[in-house]
PDB file of C-alpha atoms in Angstrom:
ATOM      1  CA  MET A 264      14.257   8.647  -5.026  1.00 84.00           C
ATOM      2  CA  GLN A 265      10.812   9.092  -6.477  1.00 91.00           C
ATOM      3  CA  ILE A 266       7.662   7.871  -4.710  1.00 88.00           C
ATOM      4  CA  THR A 267       4.171   7.050  -5.967  1.00 90.00           C
ATOM      5  CA  TYR A 268       1.510   7.249  -3.244  1.00 90.00           C
ATOM      6  CA  LEU A 269      -1.712   5.309  -3.707  1.00 90.00           C
ATOM      7  CA  ASP A 270      -3.730   6.701  -0.835  1.00 90.00           C
ATOM      8  CA  GLY A 271      -6.209   4.563   1.024  1.00 86.00           C
ATOM      9  CA  LEU A 272      -8.933   5.168   3.551  1.00 81.00           C
ATOM     10  CA  GLY A 273      -6.658   3.516   6.106  1.00 80.00           C
ATOM     11  CA  PRO A 274      -2.899   3.631   6.581  1.00 81.00           C
ATOM     12  CA  VAL A 275      -0.195   2.527   4.154  1.00 80.00           C
ATOM     13  CA  PHE A 276      -0.117  -1.235   4.403  1.00 88.00           C
ATOM     14  CA  ALA A 277       2.324  -2.129   1.598  1.00 92.00           C
ATOM     15  CA  VAL A 278       5.683  -0.647   0.578  1.00 94.00           C
ATOM     16  CA  ILE A 279       7.065  -1.685  -2.796  1.00 96.00           C
ATOM     17  CA  ARG A 280      10.627  -0.725  -3.747  1.00 95.00           C
ATOM     18  CA  SER A 281      12.235  -0.740  -7.146  1.00 96.00           C
ATOM     19  CA  ILE A 282      16.012  -0.978  -7.191  1.00 96.00           C
ATOM     20  CA  GLY A 283      18.870  -1.343  -9.651  1.00 94.00           C
ATOM     21  CA  ALA A 284      20.721  -4.450  -8.463  1.00 91.00           C
ATOM     22  CA  ARG A 285      24.033  -3.303  -9.989  1.00 88.00           C
ATOM     23  CA  HIS A 286      24.172  -0.016  -8.048  1.00 88.00           C
ATOM     24  CA  ASP A 287      26.409   0.104  -4.959  1.00 86.00           C
ATOM     25  CA  GLY A 288      24.418  -0.538  -1.794  1.00 87.00           C
ATOM     26  CA  ALA A 289      21.315  -1.707  -3.645  1.00 86.00           C
ATOM     27  CA  HIS A 290      20.988  -4.937  -1.728  1.00 84.00           C
ATOM     28  CA  GLN A 291      21.111  -3.055   1.560  1.00 85.00           C
ATOM     29  CA  LEU A 292      17.698  -1.721   0.545  1.00 83.00           C
ATOM     30  CA  VAL A 293      16.215  -5.197   0.487  1.00 85.00           C
ATOM     31  CA  ALA A 294      14.079  -5.537   3.593  1.00 76.00           C
ATOM     32  CA  ASP A 295      11.962  -8.346   4.898  1.00 81.00           C
ATOM     33  CA  GLY A 296       9.195  -9.465   2.580  1.00 87.00           C
ATOM     34  CA  LEU A 297       9.241 -10.600  -1.009  1.00 93.00           C
ATOM     35  CA  TYR A 298      12.073 -10.105  -3.501  1.00 95.00           C
ATOM     36  CA  LEU A 299      11.631 -10.245  -7.273  1.00 95.00           C
ATOM     37  CA  ASP A 300      14.638 -10.066  -9.642  1.00 95.00           C
ATOM     38  CA  LEU A 301      13.643  -9.274 -13.226  1.00 95.00           C
ATOM     39  CA  ARG A 302      17.086  -9.317 -14.853  1.00 90.00           C
ATOM     40  CA  LYS A 303      16.531 -12.706 -16.473  1.00 91.00           C
ATOM     41  CA  ALA A 304      12.715 -12.672 -16.493  1.00 91.00           C
ATOM     42  CA  LEU A 305      12.030  -9.704 -18.787  1.00 91.00           C
ATOM     43  CA  ARG A 306      13.809  -8.079 -21.719  1.00 86.00           C
ATOM     44  CA  ASN A 307      15.621  -4.835 -20.940  1.00 85.00           C
ATOM     45  CA  PRO A 308      14.076  -1.689 -22.508  1.00 86.00           C
ATOM     46  CA  ALA A 309      17.474   0.014 -22.108  1.00 81.00           C
ATOM     47  CA  ASP A 310      18.606  -2.105 -25.070  1.00 84.00           C
ATOM     48  CA  ASP A 311      16.284   0.018 -27.253  1.00 87.00           C
ATOM     49  CA  PRO A 312      17.919   3.412 -27.953  1.00 89.00           C
ATOM     50  CA  ALA A 313      14.497   5.120 -27.973  1.00 90.00           C
ATOM     51  CA  MET A 314      13.863   4.001 -24.376  1.00 90.00           C
ATOM     52  CA  ARG A 315      17.361   3.885 -22.936  1.00 90.00           C
ATOM     53  CA  TYR A 316      17.287   7.240 -21.132  1.00 91.00           C
ATOM     54  CA  ARG A 317      13.634   7.124 -20.126  1.00 94.00           C
ATOM     55  CA  THR A 318      11.991   5.302 -17.209  1.00 95.00           C
ATOM     56  CA  GLY A 319       9.247   2.828 -16.397  1.00 95.00           C
ATOM     57  CA  LEU A 320       7.055   5.780 -15.372  1.00 97.00           C
ATOM     58  CA  ASP A 321       6.883   6.894 -19.015  1.00 96.00           C
ATOM     59  CA  PRO A 322       3.641   5.406 -20.416  1.00 97.00           C
ATOM     60  CA  ASP A 323       5.248   3.849 -23.503  1.00 94.00           C
ATOM     61  CA  VAL A 324       8.128   2.298 -21.507  1.00 95.00           C
ATOM     62  CA  TYR A 325       5.608   0.997 -18.935  1.00 97.00           C
ATOM     63  CA  ALA A 326       3.509  -0.512 -21.747  1.00 96.00           C
ATOM     64  CA  HIS A 327       6.632  -1.994 -23.385  1.00 94.00           C
ATOM     65  CA  VAL A 328       7.682  -3.718 -20.166  1.00 96.00           C
ATOM     66  CA  LEU A 329       4.208  -5.096 -19.498  1.00 96.00           C
ATOM     67  CA  ALA A 330       3.921  -6.305 -23.119  1.00 95.00           C
ATOM     68  CA  THR A 331       6.975  -8.518 -22.625  1.00 94.00           C
ATOM     69  CA  PRO A 332       5.865 -12.170 -22.790  1.00 94.00           C
ATOM     70  CA  GLY A 333       5.082 -13.351 -19.281  1.00 94.00           C
ATOM     71  CA  ALA A 334       5.167  -9.885 -17.673  1.00 96.00           C
ATOM     72  CA  ARG A 335       1.469  -9.581 -16.858  1.00 96.00           C
ATOM     73  CA  GLU A 336       1.385 -13.092 -15.403  1.00 97.00           C
ATOM     74  CA  LEU A 337       4.430 -12.235 -13.283  1.00 97.00           C
ATOM     75  CA  VAL A 338       2.667  -9.074 -12.024  1.00 97.00           C
ATOM     76  CA  ASP A 339      -0.477 -11.071 -11.247  1.00 97.00           C
ATOM     77  CA  ARG A 340       1.422 -13.804  -9.338  1.00 97.00           C
ATOM     78  CA  THR A 341       3.467 -11.271  -7.404  1.00 97.00           C
ATOM     79  CA  ALA A 342       0.371  -9.263  -6.411  1.00 96.00           C
ATOM     80  CA  VAL A 343      -1.319 -12.478  -5.217  1.00 95.00           C
ATOM     81  CA  GLN A 344       1.755 -13.387  -3.147  1.00 94.00           C
ATOM     82  CA  LEU A 345       2.005  -9.901  -1.628  1.00 94.00           C
ATOM     83  CA  ARG A 346      -1.693  -9.892  -0.813  1.00 90.00           C
ATOM     84  CA  ALA A 347      -1.391 -13.326   0.827  1.00 90.00           C
ATOM     85  CA  LEU A 348       1.529 -12.019   2.894  1.00 90.00           C
ATOM     86  CA  ALA A 349      -0.577  -8.982   3.873  1.00 87.00           C
ATOM     87  CA  ASP A 350      -3.495 -11.204   4.864  1.00 83.00           C
ATOM     88  CA  GLU A 351      -1.182 -13.081   7.258  1.00 82.00           C
ATOM     89  CA  ALA A 352       0.477  -9.968   8.722  1.00 76.00           C
ATOM     90  CA  LEU A 353      -0.737  -8.394  11.901  1.00 67.00           C
ATOM     91  CA  ARG A 354      -2.943  -5.366  11.265  1.00 68.00           C
ATOM     92  CA  GLY A 355      -0.883  -2.228  11.227  1.00 68.00           C
ATOM     93  CA  ARG A 356       2.272  -4.017  10.089  1.00 80.00           C
ATOM     94  CA  LEU A 357       3.739  -3.170   6.687  1.00 88.00           C
ATOM     95  CA  VAL A 358       4.307  -5.789   4.039  1.00 92.00           C
ATOM     96  CA  ARG A 359       7.192  -5.239   1.652  1.00 94.00           C
ATOM     97  CA  LEU A 360       8.209  -6.157  -1.863  1.00 96.00           C
ATOM     98  CA  THR A 361      11.516  -5.291  -3.510  1.00 96.00           C
ATOM     99  CA  VAL A 362      11.633  -5.462  -7.318  1.00 97.00           C
ATOM    100  CA  ALA A 363      15.083  -5.442  -8.910  1.00 96.00           C
ATOM    101  CA  CYS A 364      16.431  -5.080 -12.408  1.00 94.00           C
ATOM    102  CA  GLN A 365      19.875  -4.083 -13.689  1.00 91.00           C
ATOM    103  CA  GLY A 366      19.724  -0.302 -13.309  1.00 93.00           C
ATOM    104  CA  GLY A 367      16.420   0.386 -11.557  1.00 94.00           C
ATOM    105  CA  ARG A 368      15.020   2.666 -14.268  1.00 95.00           C
ATOM    106  CA  HIS A 369      12.842   0.520 -16.521  1.00 94.00           C
ATOM    107  CA  ARG A 370      11.674  -3.017 -15.675  1.00 95.00           C
ATOM    108  CA  SER A 371      11.674  -2.781 -11.877  1.00 97.00           C
ATOM    109  CA  VAL A 372       9.896   0.591 -11.975  1.00 97.00           C
ATOM    110  CA  ALA A 373       7.130  -0.571 -14.321  1.00 98.00           C
ATOM    111  CA  VAL A 374       6.555  -3.861 -12.496  1.00 98.00           C
ATOM    112  CA  ALA A 375       6.612  -2.207  -9.052  1.00 98.00           C
ATOM    113  CA  GLU A 376       4.014   0.304 -10.247  1.00 98.00           C
ATOM    114  CA  ALA A 377       1.848  -2.432 -11.787  1.00 98.00           C
ATOM    115  CA  VAL A 378       1.972  -4.607  -8.655  1.00 98.00           C
ATOM    116  CA  GLY A 379       1.239  -1.558  -6.467  1.00 97.00           C
ATOM    117  CA  ARG A 380      -1.810  -0.627  -8.497  1.00 96.00           C
ATOM    118  CA  ARG A 381      -2.997  -4.230  -8.626  1.00 96.00           C
ATOM    119  CA  ILE A 382      -2.865  -4.722  -4.858  1.00 95.00           C
ATOM    120  CA  TRP A 383      -4.334  -1.266  -4.136  1.00 95.00           C
ATOM    121  CA  THR A 384      -7.245  -2.082  -6.453  1.00 95.00           C
ATOM    122  CA  ALA A 385      -7.686  -5.503  -4.824  1.00 93.00           C
ATOM    123  CA  TRP A 386      -7.983  -3.748  -1.455  1.00 90.00           C
ATOM    124  CA  GLY A 387     -10.592  -1.424  -2.948  1.00 92.00           C
ATOM    125  CA  GLY A 388      -8.597   1.612  -1.858  1.00 88.00           C
ATOM    126  CA  GLU A 389      -9.078   0.623   1.772  1.00 89.00           C
ATOM    127  CA  TYR A 390      -5.337   0.669   2.480  1.00 88.00           C
ATOM    128  CA  GLY A 391      -2.557   2.793   1.048  1.00 92.00           C
ATOM    129  CA  VAL A 392       0.345   1.560  -1.039  1.00 95.00           C
ATOM    130  CA  GLU A 393       3.680   3.347  -1.370  1.00 95.00           C
ATOM    131  CA  VAL A 394       5.928   2.599  -4.358  1.00 97.00           C
ATOM    132  CA  GLU A 395       9.512   3.820  -3.915  1.00 96.00           C
ATOM    133  CA  HIS A 396      11.890   4.046  -6.878  1.00 97.00           C
ATOM    134  CA  HIS A 397      15.379   4.209  -5.407  1.00 94.00           C
ATOM    135  CA  HIS A 398      17.530   4.289  -8.548  1.00 95.00           C
ATOM    136  CA  ILE A 399      15.193   5.828 -11.127  1.00 95.00           C
ATOM    137  CA  ASN A 400      17.274   9.010 -11.326  1.00 93.00           C
ATOM    138  CA  HIS A 401      20.669   7.312 -11.424  1.00 92.00           C
ATOM    139  CA  PRO A 402      22.652   7.251 -14.682  1.00 87.00           C
ATOM    140  CA  VAL A 403      21.932   4.468 -17.153  1.00 86.00           C
ATOM    141  CA  LEU A 404      24.394   1.626 -16.586  1.00 83.00           C
ATOM    142  CA  PRO A 405      26.412   0.006 -19.405  1.00 80.00           C
ATOM    143  CA  PRO A 406      25.384  -3.539 -20.259  1.00 73.00           C
ATOM    144  CA  SER A 407      26.693  -6.114 -17.821  1.00 70.00           C
ATOM    145  CA  PRO A 408      29.083  -8.791 -19.108  1.00 67.00           C
ATOM    146  CA  ASP A 409      26.391 -11.471 -18.741  1.00 64.00           C
ATOM    147  CA  GLY A 410      23.814  -9.359 -20.610  1.00 54.00           C
ATOM    148  CA  HIS A 411      21.492  -8.830 -17.659  1.00 53.00           C
TER     149      HIS A 411
END
């Protein structure tokens, strides 16, 4: 697992997880909170041989994912939903978002990072955000039979 910490003046208030939905045990990582499955929403960078063995933390893969039609709007909507959930939570209680794609290396990583940065910025750095990438270091999966 790889973690991005966006430190705040106060405690961590949001935990965002990226997962690869096709890995064994992936859905056991889904906690309370919001769940976003990108397998049908965004094109898969793993289909491009130049990006296949890289991750959503690589700047060009990150940019590729966010350049997918509808990706930025999806990030914006998800950040608004997570912030609304946080506004309703009791102070000191974590809010969670799980972002899934096929293998957990490209789409879910880039979108989780983008949402994390968006909400951290919206909070003005007052609260911390932790972005956990659970399958980023797992082997690239072969295409699924349904293409997702």
